[in-house]
Amino acid sequence: MHVVEEAELAGKPFKLESGAMARQADGAVLVTWGDTKVLATVVVQEPRQDIGYFPLRVDFEEKFYAGGKIPGGFFKREGKPSDAAILSARLIDRPIRPLFPKGYKDEVHIVTTVLSAERDCPPGIAAMIGASAALMVSPAPFQGPIAGVKVGLKDGQVVVNPPDAVLDEGDMHITVAGTKSTVTMVEGHLREVPEEVVIEAIEAAHRVIQDIIELQERFAARHQVEKRELASPSAEEQEIRERVRELVWDRLPELKAAPNKKARERLAEAMAEEAALQVAERFPEEERERIQALAKTLFDDVYREFARWSILELGERMDGRRPEELRPISIQVGILPRVHGSALFTRGETQSLGTCTLGATRRDAQIIDLMMEEGLKRFMLHYNFPPFSVGEAGRMGPPSRREIGHGHLAEGALQAVVPPEEEFPYIIRVVSEILESNGSSSMASVCSGCLAMMDAGVPLRRPVAGVAMGLIAEGERQVILTDILGLEDHFGDMDFKVAGTREGITAFQLDVKIGGISRELMRAALARAREARLTILDLMEQALPAPRPHISPVSYTHLRAH
């Protein structure tokens, strides 16, 4: 059946169409917006094995022909996804993933393929809307729809889905996504924009998002789709969970006394193992292995309940802090003698080693050869997250999607204060090596990267710091958390990373795992983030009050040689 629904978006025709392409996929929608065309497909299949989490994969396929280009390089065909494609895929994944039922384990693969691309109708936004629409007409039990828009500033005024030039030249370039009722994801880069303007931009974006969702609802209503049902927890599972809770609840406060993350994890694993053995004793021998595995899984549920209860009822976090407290911070600068600039930033059990390298020639710049963009990139930040940073053994290889996303966020946070080329005619590469991680390593990278550039003599406009905020919400009760742990990200309802100067925000990333957050809650979270940011900036300025007046002798020798 061929179905078409049309509307207007940013002054250009916008169309959702199904039944014409990719008809063997479980859901397929062709999105047309101006001259941009994106095909979004969804395939749902039973998992080959239970891997312990929801196997959702999102791919954003850039095709150079969509921009009227032939790929550069020797092979003349598209290769591995570019960083831009990976970032677009992450922007689709993040607002969609929380809208699947808890416990859903079918394999879901979303592929968005750019067939034609117009700059002023961003393919990434078309792909996000197409992915949502394709899920709505697929068997997947997706609790959407969602939609997304770009937001910029023109002459001080908020503009939703502005022309590409406004995003490139203005003080704001953010992507906002959400459901009909609320905003669930925001990401973007800004040039020291005040918090109130950010809130205004998000609200303007949500009004347009609601219109796009109404279009999707009309489109989905014209399809006859049988959604897969998720089985409710069995009586056995409920009984085992209650038994695990009885066995461990009074012991869980011991986890707060653990001296560090690894000790807390070892103690929690021992509690889970002991409880699982006791629960399994009541079952026949041939059932015990299965019951033990189930009991260990349900321990995580009980642990989550306790951690949230402790914050809501006692105001105590698992590491003993109050909700508004930062972890202890230590800073060292200039610690690597043969590096142009370096800084070690440690906040609790999160540690980033930032380095800055200066280049004197254009060949040091990164060559950009993308579907709709080409040229040279003068400022780069690369983020590395080796497995030893979380006490694990693992494969070392190319950067993961997560590493690319975190590096992009930190890079944008610092880009706003990097001097223009006419003032500082060097190529700048910053690298953040995460040596230890327990929450908010991207924001630690902002701090270490800023200090490393200052140590290298880069005349930054102002120092930048970042912090991650969290949320625990049960009904009407809501507690904002400052400087979240990895555990609080896992068990909590929000991950809100905010970076900026004393003057305003330069980058932020919001992911909400519940229905959304209100304007008042967002304002409170931004205010709390600002307080924490100013505290961190005070400590950074104590370690290094201003950029070095001259580049280091090591970098001068290197640059003169080139």
Coordinates of C-alpha atoms in Angstrom, one line a residue:
M1 CA 0.0 0.0 0.0
H2 CA 1.4 3.4 -1.0
V3 CA 0.9 6.0 1.7
V4 CA 1.9 9.7 1.5
E5 CA 1.5 12.4 4.1
E6 CA 2.7 16.0 3.5
A7 CA 3.3 19.1 5.4
E8 CA 5.7 22.1 5.4
L9 CA 8.9 22.4 7.5
A10 CA 11.0 25.6 7.6
G11 CA 9.2 26.9 4.5
K12 CA 9.9 23.9 2.4
P13 CA 7.6 20.9 1.5
F14 CA 8.1 17.9 3.8
K15 CA 6.8 14.4 2.9
L16 CA 6.6 10.9 4.4
E17 CA 6.1 8.1 2.0
S18 CA 5.8 4.3 2.3
G19 CA 5.2 1.4 0.0
A20 CA 7.4 2.6 -2.8
M21 CA 10.9 1.5 -1.7
A22 CA 12.5 -1.3 0.4
R23 CA 9.3 -3.3 0.7
Q24 CA 10.9 -6.3 2.3
A25 CA 12.0 -4.3 5.4
D26 CA 9.6 -4.5 8.4
G27 CA 9.2 -0.7 8.1
A28 CA 10.4 1.6 5.4
V29 CA 9.8 5.3 4.9
L30 CA 11.1 7.7 2.3
V31 CA 11.5 11.2 3.7
T32 CA 11.5 14.2 1.3
W33 CA 12.4 17.6 2.5
G34 CA 13.2 20.2 -0.1
D35 CA 15.8 18.5 -2.2
T36 CA 16.9 16.1 0.6
K37 CA 15.7 12.5 0.4
V38 CA 16.5 9.9 3.1
L39 CA 15.3 6.3 3.1
A40 CA 14.8 5.0 6.6
T41 CA 14.3 1.2 7.1
V42 CA 13.7 -1.0 10.2
V43 CA 14.2 -4.7 10.5
V44 CA 13.0 -6.6 13.6
Q45 CA 14.1 -10.2 14.3
E46 CA 14.3 -12.5 17.3
P47 CA 17.8 -12.4 18.9
R48 CA 20.1 -15.4 18.2
Q49 CA 20.9 -15.4 21.9
D50 CA 20.1 -13.3 25.0
I51 CA 23.1 -10.9 25.3
G52 CA 21.7 -9.2 28.4
Y53 CA 20.7 -5.9 26.8
F54 CA 18.5 -4.5 24.0
P55 CA 20.4 -5.0 20.7
L56 CA 19.4 -1.8 18.9
R57 CA 21.7 -0.7 16.1
V58 CA 21.4 2.6 14.1
D59 CA 23.4 3.2 10.9
F60 CA 23.5 6.5 9.0
E61 CA 24.7 5.9 5.5
E62 CA 26.2 8.8 3.7
K63 CA 26.3 8.5 -0.1
F64 CA 28.6 10.9 -1.9
Y65 CA 26.4 10.9 -4.9
A66 CA 23.7 12.5 -2.7
G67 CA 25.8 15.6 -2.7
G68 CA 26.9 15.3 -6.3
K69 CA 30.4 14.2 -5.4
I70 CA 32.8 11.4 -6.2
P71 CA 34.7 10.1 -3.1
G72 CA 38.3 11.1 -2.7
G73 CA 41.1 8.6 -2.2
F74 CA 42.3 5.6 -4.2
F75 CA 39.2 3.3 -4.1
K76 CA 36.6 5.9 -5.2
R77 CA 33.8 4.3 -3.1
E78 CA 32.3 4.9 0.3
G79 CA 34.3 3.2 3.0
K80 CA 33.9 3.1 6.8
P81 CA 31.4 5.7 8.2
S82 CA 32.8 9.2 8.7
D83 CA 32.8 10.8 12.1
A84 CA 29.9 12.9 10.9
A85 CA 27.9 9.8 10.0
I86 CA 28.6 8.2 13.4
L87 CA 27.5 11.4 15.2
S88 CA 24.3 11.5 13.1
A89 CA 23.6 7.9 14.0
R90 CA 24.1 8.7 17.7
L91 CA 21.7 11.6 17.5
I92 CA 19.0 9.2 16.1
D93 CA 19.8 6.4 18.6
R94 CA 19.7 8.5 21.8
P95 CA 16.1 9.8 21.7
I96 CA 14.7 6.5 20.3
R97 CA 16.4 3.9 22.6
P98 CA 14.6 4.9 25.9
L99 CA 11.2 4.5 24.1
F100 CA 11.3 0.7 23.9
P101 CA 9.7 -1.3 26.8
K102 CA 12.0 -2.5 29.6
G103 CA 13.0 -6.1 28.9
Y104 CA 12.5 -5.9 25.2
K105 CA 15.3 -8.0 23.6
D106 CA 14.5 -8.4 19.9
E107 CA 17.2 -7.3 17.5
V108 CA 16.2 -4.0 15.9
H109 CA 18.3 -2.6 13.0
I110 CA 17.6 0.9 11.7
V111 CA 19.4 2.0 8.5
T112 CA 19.0 5.6 7.2
T113 CA 20.4 6.1 3.7
V114 CA 20.9 9.6 2.3
L115 CA 19.9 9.5 -1.3
S116 CA 19.9 13.3 -2.0
A117 CA 21.2 16.1 0.2
E118 CA 20.4 19.8 0.4
R119 CA 22.4 21.9 3.0
D120 CA 19.4 23.9 4.2
C121 CA 17.4 20.7 4.8
P122 CA 19.8 18.7 7.0
P123 CA 19.8 14.9 6.1
G124 CA 20.4 14.1 9.8
I125 CA 17.1 15.7 10.9
A126 CA 15.3 14.0 8.0
A127 CA 16.8 10.7 9.0
M128 CA 15.8 11.0 12.6
I129 CA 12.2 11.7 11.6
G130 CA 12.2 8.9 9.1
A131 CA 13.6 6.4 11.6
S132 CA 10.8 7.3 14.0
A133 CA 8.1 7.0 11.3
A134 CA 9.6 3.7 10.1
L135 CA 9.5 2.3 13.7
M136 CA 5.8 3.4 14.0
V137 CA 4.9 1.3 10.9
S138 CA 7.0 -1.7 11.9
P139 CA 6.2 -4.5 14.4
A140 CA 8.6 -3.1 17.0
P141 CA 6.8 -2.0 20.2
F142 CA 8.2 1.6 19.9
Q143 CA 6.5 4.0 22.3
G144 CA 7.0 7.0 20.0
P145 CA 6.9 8.9 17.8
I146 CA 9.8 11.3 18.2
A147 CA 11.1 14.2 16.1
G148 CA 14.0 16.5 16.0
V149 CA 15.0 20.0 14.7
K150 CA 18.0 22.2 14.5
V151 CA 18.0 25.6 16.3
G152 CA 20.2 28.6 15.7
L153 CA 20.4 32.3 16.6
K154 CA 20.0 35.0 14.0
D155 CA 20.4 38.7 15.1
G156 CA 19.9 37.5 18.7
Q157 CA 16.6 35.7 17.8
V158 CA 16.0 32.0 18.1
V159 CA 15.3 30.4 14.7
V160 CA 14.2 26.7 14.3
N161 CA 15.6 24.9 11.3
P162 CA 17.4 28.0 9.9
P163 CA 19.5 28.0 6.7
D164 CA 22.9 26.3 7.0
A165 CA 24.7 29.7 7.0
V166 CA 22.9 30.8 10.2
L167 CA 24.1 27.6 12.0
D168 CA 27.7 28.0 10.8
E169 CA 28.0 31.7 11.5
G170 CA 25.7 32.3 14.5
D171 CA 26.2 31.7 18.2
M172 CA 24.1 28.5 18.4
H173 CA 24.0 25.2 16.6
I174 CA 22.0 22.7 18.6
T175 CA 19.8 19.7 17.8
V176 CA 16.7 19.1 19.9
A177 CA 14.6 15.9 19.9
G178 CA 11.5 15.0 21.9
T179 CA 8.1 13.4 22.1
K180 CA 4.8 15.1 21.8
S181 CA 4.8 15.9 25.5
T182 CA 8.4 16.9 26.2
V183 CA 12.0 17.3 25.1
T184 CA 14.2 14.2 25.7
M185 CA 17.5 15.0 24.0
V186 CA 19.5 18.1 23.2
E187 CA 23.1 18.4 21.9
G188 CA 25.0 21.2 20.4
H189 CA 27.7 23.9 20.5
L190 CA 27.3 27.5 21.4
R191 CA 29.4 30.6 21.8
E192 CA 28.9 31.5 25.4
V193 CA 25.1 31.7 25.3
P194 CA 23.3 32.5 28.6
E195 CA 21.2 29.8 30.2
E196 CA 17.8 31.6 29.7
V197 CA 18.4 31.9 25.9
V198 CA 19.1 28.1 25.8
I199 CA 15.8 27.4 27.5
E200 CA 14.0 29.7 25.1
A201 CA 15.6 27.9 22.2
I202 CA 14.6 24.5 23.5
E203 CA 11.0 25.6 24.0
A204 CA 10.8 27.0 20.5
A205 CA 12.1 23.7 19.1
H206 CA 9.6 21.7 21.0
R207 CA 6.7 23.6 19.4
V208 CA 7.9 22.6 16.0
I209 CA 8.6 19.0 17.1
Q210 CA 4.9 18.7 18.1
D211 CA 3.8 19.6 14.6
I212 CA 6.1 17.0 13.0
I213 CA 4.9 14.4 15.5
E214 CA 1.3 15.1 14.5
L215 CA 2.3 14.5 10.8
Q216 CA 3.8 11.1 11.9
E217 CA 0.7 10.2 13.8
R218 CA -1.5 10.8 10.7
F219 CA 0.9 8.8 8.6
A220 CA 1.1 5.8 11.0
A221 CA -2.7 5.8 11.4
R222 CA -3.0 4.9 7.7
H223 CA -1.0 1.6 8.2
Q224 CA -2.3 -1.6 9.6
V225 CA 0.5 -2.9 11.8
E226 CA 0.5 -5.7 14.3
K227 CA 2.9 -4.7 17.1
R228 CA 4.9 -7.4 19.0
E229 CA 3.8 -7.8 22.6
L230 CA 6.2 -8.0 25.5
A231 CA 5.5 -10.6 28.0
S232 CA 4.9 -9.4 31.6
P233 CA 7.3 -10.6 34.3
S234 CA 6.4 -14.1 35.4
A235 CA 5.2 -15.0 38.8
E236 CA 8.5 -16.9 39.3
E237 CA 10.5 -13.8 38.4
Q238 CA 8.6 -11.6 40.8
E239 CA 9.0 -14.2 43.5
I240 CA 12.7 -14.4 43.0
R241 CA 13.1 -10.6 43.0
E242 CA 11.3 -10.3 46.3
R243 CA 13.5 -13.1 47.7
V244 CA 16.7 -11.4 46.5
R245 CA 15.4 -8.1 48.0
E246 CA 14.8 -9.8 51.4
L247 CA 18.3 -11.2 51.4
V248 CA 20.3 -8.1 50.4
W249 CA 18.4 -4.9 51.3
D250 CA 19.8 -4.6 54.8
R251 CA 23.3 -5.3 53.5
L252 CA 23.3 -2.7 50.7
P253 CA 24.3 0.2 52.9
E254 CA 27.7 -1.5 53.2
L255 CA 28.3 -0.5 49.6
K256 CA 28.4 3.2 50.6
A257 CA 31.4 2.4 52.9
A258 CA 33.4 1.0 50.0
P259 CA 36.6 3.1 49.4
N260 CA 36.3 3.2 45.6
K261 CA 34.3 2.1 42.6
K262 CA 36.2 -1.2 42.1
A263 CA 35.7 -2.2 45.8
R264 CA 32.0 -1.3 45.5
E265 CA 31.7 -3.4 42.4
R266 CA 33.4 -6.4 44.0
L267 CA 31.3 -6.2 47.1
A268 CA 28.1 -5.9 45.0
E269 CA 29.2 -9.0 42.9
A270 CA 29.8 -11.0 46.1
M271 CA 26.3 -10.0 47.5
A272 CA 24.7 -11.0 44.2
E273 CA 26.5 -14.3 44.1
E274 CA 25.6 -15.2 47.7
A275 CA 22.0 -14.2 47.3
A276 CA 21.7 -16.2 44.0
L277 CA 23.1 -19.3 45.7
Q278 CA 20.6 -19.0 48.6
V279 CA 17.7 -18.5 46.2
A280 CA 18.6 -21.4 44.0
E281 CA 18.8 -23.8 47.0
R282 CA 15.0 -24.0 47.0
F283 CA 14.8 -25.3 43.4
P284 CA 15.6 -28.7 41.9
E285 CA 19.2 -29.2 41.0
E286 CA 18.6 -29.1 37.2
E287 CA 17.0 -25.7 37.6
R288 CA 19.6 -24.1 39.8
E289 CA 22.0 -22.7 37.2
R290 CA 19.1 -20.9 35.4
I291 CA 17.7 -19.5 38.7
Q292 CA 21.2 -18.3 39.8
A293 CA 21.6 -16.4 36.6
L294 CA 18.1 -14.9 36.9
A295 CA 18.7 -13.9 40.6
K296 CA 22.0 -12.1 39.7
T297 CA 20.1 -10.1 37.0
L298 CA 17.4 -9.2 39.5
F299 CA 20.0 -8.1 42.0
D300 CA 20.8 -5.2 39.7
D301 CA 17.1 -4.2 39.9
V302 CA 17.2 -4.2 43.7
Y303 CA 20.5 -2.4 43.8
R304 CA 19.0 0.3 41.5
E305 CA 16.0 0.6 43.8
F306 CA 18.2 1.0 46.8
A307 CA 20.5 3.6 45.2
R308 CA 17.5 5.7 44.2
W309 CA 15.8 5.3 47.6
S310 CA 19.0 6.4 49.4
I311 CA 19.1 9.6 47.4
L312 CA 15.4 10.4 47.6
E313 CA 14.9 9.5 51.3
L314 CA 18.3 10.1 52.9
G315 CA 19.9 12.6 50.5
E316 CA 22.9 10.2 50.4
R317 CA 24.7 9.0 47.2
M318 CA 26.5 5.7 46.9
D319 CA 29.9 7.4 47.4
G320 CA 28.6 9.3 50.5
R321 CA 28.2 12.8 48.8
R322 CA 25.2 15.1 49.1
P323 CA 23.3 15.7 45.8
E324 CA 24.9 19.1 45.2
E325 CA 28.5 18.1 46.0
L326 CA 31.4 17.9 43.6
R327 CA 34.0 15.2 44.0
P328 CA 37.5 16.3 45.1
I329 CA 39.5 17.8 42.2
S330 CA 43.3 18.0 41.6
I331 CA 45.1 19.6 38.7
Q332 CA 48.6 19.5 37.4
V333 CA 49.9 21.3 34.4
G334 CA 53.1 21.1 32.3
I335 CA 53.8 17.5 33.4
L336 CA 55.1 16.2 30.1
P337 CA 58.4 17.9 29.2
R338 CA 58.6 17.1 25.5
V339 CA 54.9 17.9 24.8
H340 CA 53.9 21.4 23.7
G341 CA 51.2 21.7 26.5
S342 CA 49.9 19.2 29.0
A343 CA 47.5 18.9 32.0
L344 CA 46.3 16.2 34.3
F345 CA 42.8 16.8 35.6
T346 CA 41.4 14.4 38.2
R347 CA 37.9 14.6 39.6
G348 CA 37.2 11.8 42.0
E349 CA 37.9 8.6 40.1
T350 CA 37.7 10.2 36.7
Q351 CA 41.1 11.3 35.3
S352 CA 41.9 12.9 31.9
L353 CA 45.4 13.6 30.6
G354 CA 45.1 16.4 28.1
T355 CA 47.8 17.3 25.6
C356 CA 48.1 20.0 23.1
T357 CA 50.3 19.9 19.9
L358 CA 50.8 22.9 17.6
G359 CA 51.4 22.6 13.9
A360 CA 52.9 25.3 11.7
T361 CA 51.8 24.2 8.2
R362 CA 48.5 23.6 6.4
R363 CA 49.5 19.9 6.0
D364 CA 49.0 19.6 9.8
A365 CA 45.3 20.4 9.4
Q366 CA 42.7 17.7 8.9
I367 CA 41.4 17.3 5.4
I368 CA 37.6 17.2 5.3
D369 CA 36.1 15.3 2.4
L370 CA 32.4 14.6 3.3
M371 CA 29.1 14.2 1.4
M372 CA 28.3 17.9 1.7
E373 CA 31.5 19.4 3.1
E374 CA 35.2 19.7 2.2
G375 CA 38.1 21.8 3.3
L376 CA 40.6 21.9 6.2
K377 CA 40.0 21.6 9.9
R378 CA 42.3 23.7 12.0
F379 CA 41.3 22.7 15.6
M380 CA 40.9 19.1 16.6
L381 CA 40.2 17.3 19.8
H382 CA 40.6 13.5 20.0
Y383 CA 39.3 11.4 23.0
N384 CA 40.7 8.0 23.9
F385 CA 39.0 5.6 26.3
P386 CA 41.3 2.5 26.8
P387 CA 39.8 -0.5 28.7
F388 CA 42.3 -0.1 31.6
S389 CA 40.5 3.2 32.5
V390 CA 37.7 1.1 34.0
G391 CA 39.9 -1.7 35.2
E392 CA 39.1 -4.1 32.3
A393 CA 41.1 -6.0 29.8
G394 CA 39.9 -5.5 26.2
R395 CA 40.7 -4.9 22.6
M396 CA 42.6 -1.8 21.6
G397 CA 41.7 -0.5 18.1
P398 CA 40.0 2.3 16.2
P399 CA 37.9 4.8 18.2
S400 CA 34.4 3.6 19.1
R401 CA 31.2 5.5 18.4
R402 CA 31.2 6.6 22.1
E403 CA 34.8 7.9 21.8
I404 CA 33.9 9.9 18.7
G405 CA 30.8 11.3 20.3
H406 CA 32.5 12.3 23.5
G407 CA 35.4 13.9 21.6
H408 CA 33.0 15.9 19.4
L409 CA 31.2 17.2 22.5
A410 CA 34.5 18.3 24.2
E411 CA 35.8 19.8 20.9
G412 CA 32.7 21.9 20.5
A413 CA 33.0 23.1 24.1
L414 CA 36.5 24.5 23.5
Q415 CA 36.0 25.6 19.9
A416 CA 34.1 28.6 21.1
V417 CA 37.2 30.1 22.8
V418 CA 39.9 29.2 20.3
P419 CA 41.5 32.3 18.8
P420 CA 41.0 32.9 15.1
E421 CA 43.8 32.0 12.7
E422 CA 44.8 35.6 12.0
E423 CA 45.5 36.0 15.8
F424 CA 47.2 32.6 16.3
P425 CA 48.3 31.1 13.0
Y426 CA 48.8 27.5 14.1
I427 CA 47.0 24.2 13.8
I428 CA 45.9 22.9 17.2
R429 CA 45.5 19.3 18.1
V430 CA 44.2 18.4 21.6
V431 CA 44.1 14.8 22.8
S432 CA 42.4 13.6 26.0
E433 CA 43.7 10.3 27.3
I434 CA 41.2 8.9 29.8
L435 CA 43.3 7.2 32.4
E436 CA 40.5 6.5 34.9
S437 CA 36.8 6.7 34.5
N438 CA 33.8 6.8 36.9
G439 CA 31.4 9.3 35.2
S440 CA 31.7 12.4 33.1
S441 CA 35.0 11.8 31.4
S442 CA 34.0 14.0 28.4
M443 CA 33.6 17.0 30.8
A444 CA 37.0 16.1 32.4
S445 CA 38.4 16.2 28.8
V446 CA 37.0 19.8 28.4
C447 CA 38.9 20.8 31.6
S448 CA 42.2 19.0 30.8
G449 CA 42.1 20.1 27.1
C450 CA 41.5 23.8 28.1
L451 CA 44.5 23.7 30.5
A452 CA 46.7 21.9 28.0
M453 CA 46.1 24.6 25.4
M454 CA 46.7 27.3 28.0
D455 CA 50.0 25.5 29.0
A456 CA 51.0 25.5 25.3
G457 CA 50.5 29.2 25.1
V458 CA 47.3 29.2 23.0
P459 CA 45.6 32.6 23.9
L460 CA 42.1 31.3 24.6
R461 CA 39.5 33.9 25.0
R462 CA 38.4 32.5 28.4
P463 CA 38.9 29.2 30.2
V464 CA 36.2 26.5 29.8
A465 CA 35.0 23.9 32.3
G466 CA 32.4 21.2 32.2
V467 CA 30.3 19.1 34.6
A468 CA 27.7 16.3 34.2
M469 CA 24.3 16.6 36.0
G470 CA 21.9 13.8 36.9
L471 CA 18.4 13.3 38.1
I472 CA 16.5 10.8 40.3
A473 CA 12.7 11.2 39.9
E474 CA 9.8 9.2 41.4
G475 CA 6.4 10.8 40.9
E476 CA 6.5 14.4 42.1
R477 CA 9.8 13.9 43.9
Q478 CA 12.9 15.0 42.0
V479 CA 16.5 15.3 43.1
I480 CA 19.2 16.9 40.8
L481 CA 22.7 15.4 41.2
T482 CA 25.9 17.3 40.5
D483 CA 28.9 15.5 39.0
I484 CA 27.4 12.1 38.5
L485 CA 29.1 8.8 38.9
G486 CA 28.9 6.1 36.3
L487 CA 26.5 4.2 38.6
E488 CA 24.2 7.3 38.8
D489 CA 24.2 7.5 35.0
H490 CA 23.2 3.8 34.8
F491 CA 20.6 4.0 37.6
G492 CA 19.4 7.6 37.1
D493 CA 16.9 9.3 34.9
M494 CA 19.0 12.0 33.2
D495 CA 22.5 12.6 31.9
F496 CA 23.0 16.4 31.3
K497 CA 26.5 17.5 30.4
V498 CA 27.1 21.3 30.4
A499 CA 30.3 23.1 29.5
G500 CA 31.0 26.8 29.4
T501 CA 32.9 29.8 30.6
R502 CA 31.9 32.3 33.3
E503 CA 30.0 34.2 30.6
G504 CA 27.8 31.3 29.2
I505 CA 27.4 27.9 27.8
T506 CA 29.7 26.6 25.0
A507 CA 28.4 23.0 24.7
F508 CA 25.8 20.7 26.2
Q509 CA 24.3 17.3 25.8
L510 CA 21.0 16.2 27.4
D511 CA 19.6 12.6 27.5
V512 CA 16.4 12.0 29.5
K513 CA 15.5 8.4 30.2
I514 CA 12.0 9.2 31.6
G515 CA 9.1 11.0 29.9
G516 CA 11.1 14.3 29.9
I517 CA 11.8 17.3 32.1
S518 CA 10.0 20.5 32.7
R519 CA 11.2 24.0 32.0
E520 CA 11.6 24.6 35.8
L521 CA 13.6 21.5 36.2
M522 CA 15.9 22.3 33.3
R523 CA 16.4 25.8 34.7
A524 CA 17.3 24.4 38.1
A525 CA 19.7 21.9 36.5
L526 CA 21.4 24.6 34.4
A527 CA 21.7 26.8 37.5
R528 CA 23.3 24.0 39.5
A529 CA 25.6 23.2 36.6
R530 CA 26.7 26.9 36.5
E531 CA 27.5 26.8 40.3
A532 CA 29.6 23.7 39.8
R533 CA 31.3 25.1 36.7
L534 CA 32.3 28.3 38.4
T535 CA 33.8 26.2 41.3
I536 CA 35.8 24.2 38.8
L537 CA 37.0 27.3 36.9
D538 CA 38.2 28.8 40.2
L539 CA 40.4 25.6 40.8
M540 CA 41.6 25.7 37.2
E541 CA 42.6 29.3 37.4
Q542 CA 44.5 28.6 40.7
A543 CA 46.5 26.0 38.8
L544 CA 47.1 28.2 35.7
P545 CA 45.7 31.7 36.0
A546 CA 46.1 32.6 32.3
P547 CA 47.6 31.1 29.1
R548 CA 51.4 31.1 29.0
P549 CA 52.6 34.4 27.4
H550 CA 54.7 32.5 24.9
I551 CA 54.6 29.1 23.3
S552 CA 57.0 26.6 25.0
P553 CA 60.6 26.3 23.8
V554 CA 59.8 22.7 22.8
S555 CA 57.0 23.8 20.5
Y556 CA 59.0 26.8 19.2
T557 CA 61.8 24.4 18.1
H558 CA 59.4 22.0 16.5
L559 CA 57.5 24.8 14.7
R560 CA 60.7 26.5 13.5
A561 CA 61.8 23.2 12.0
H562 CA 58.7 23.1 9.9

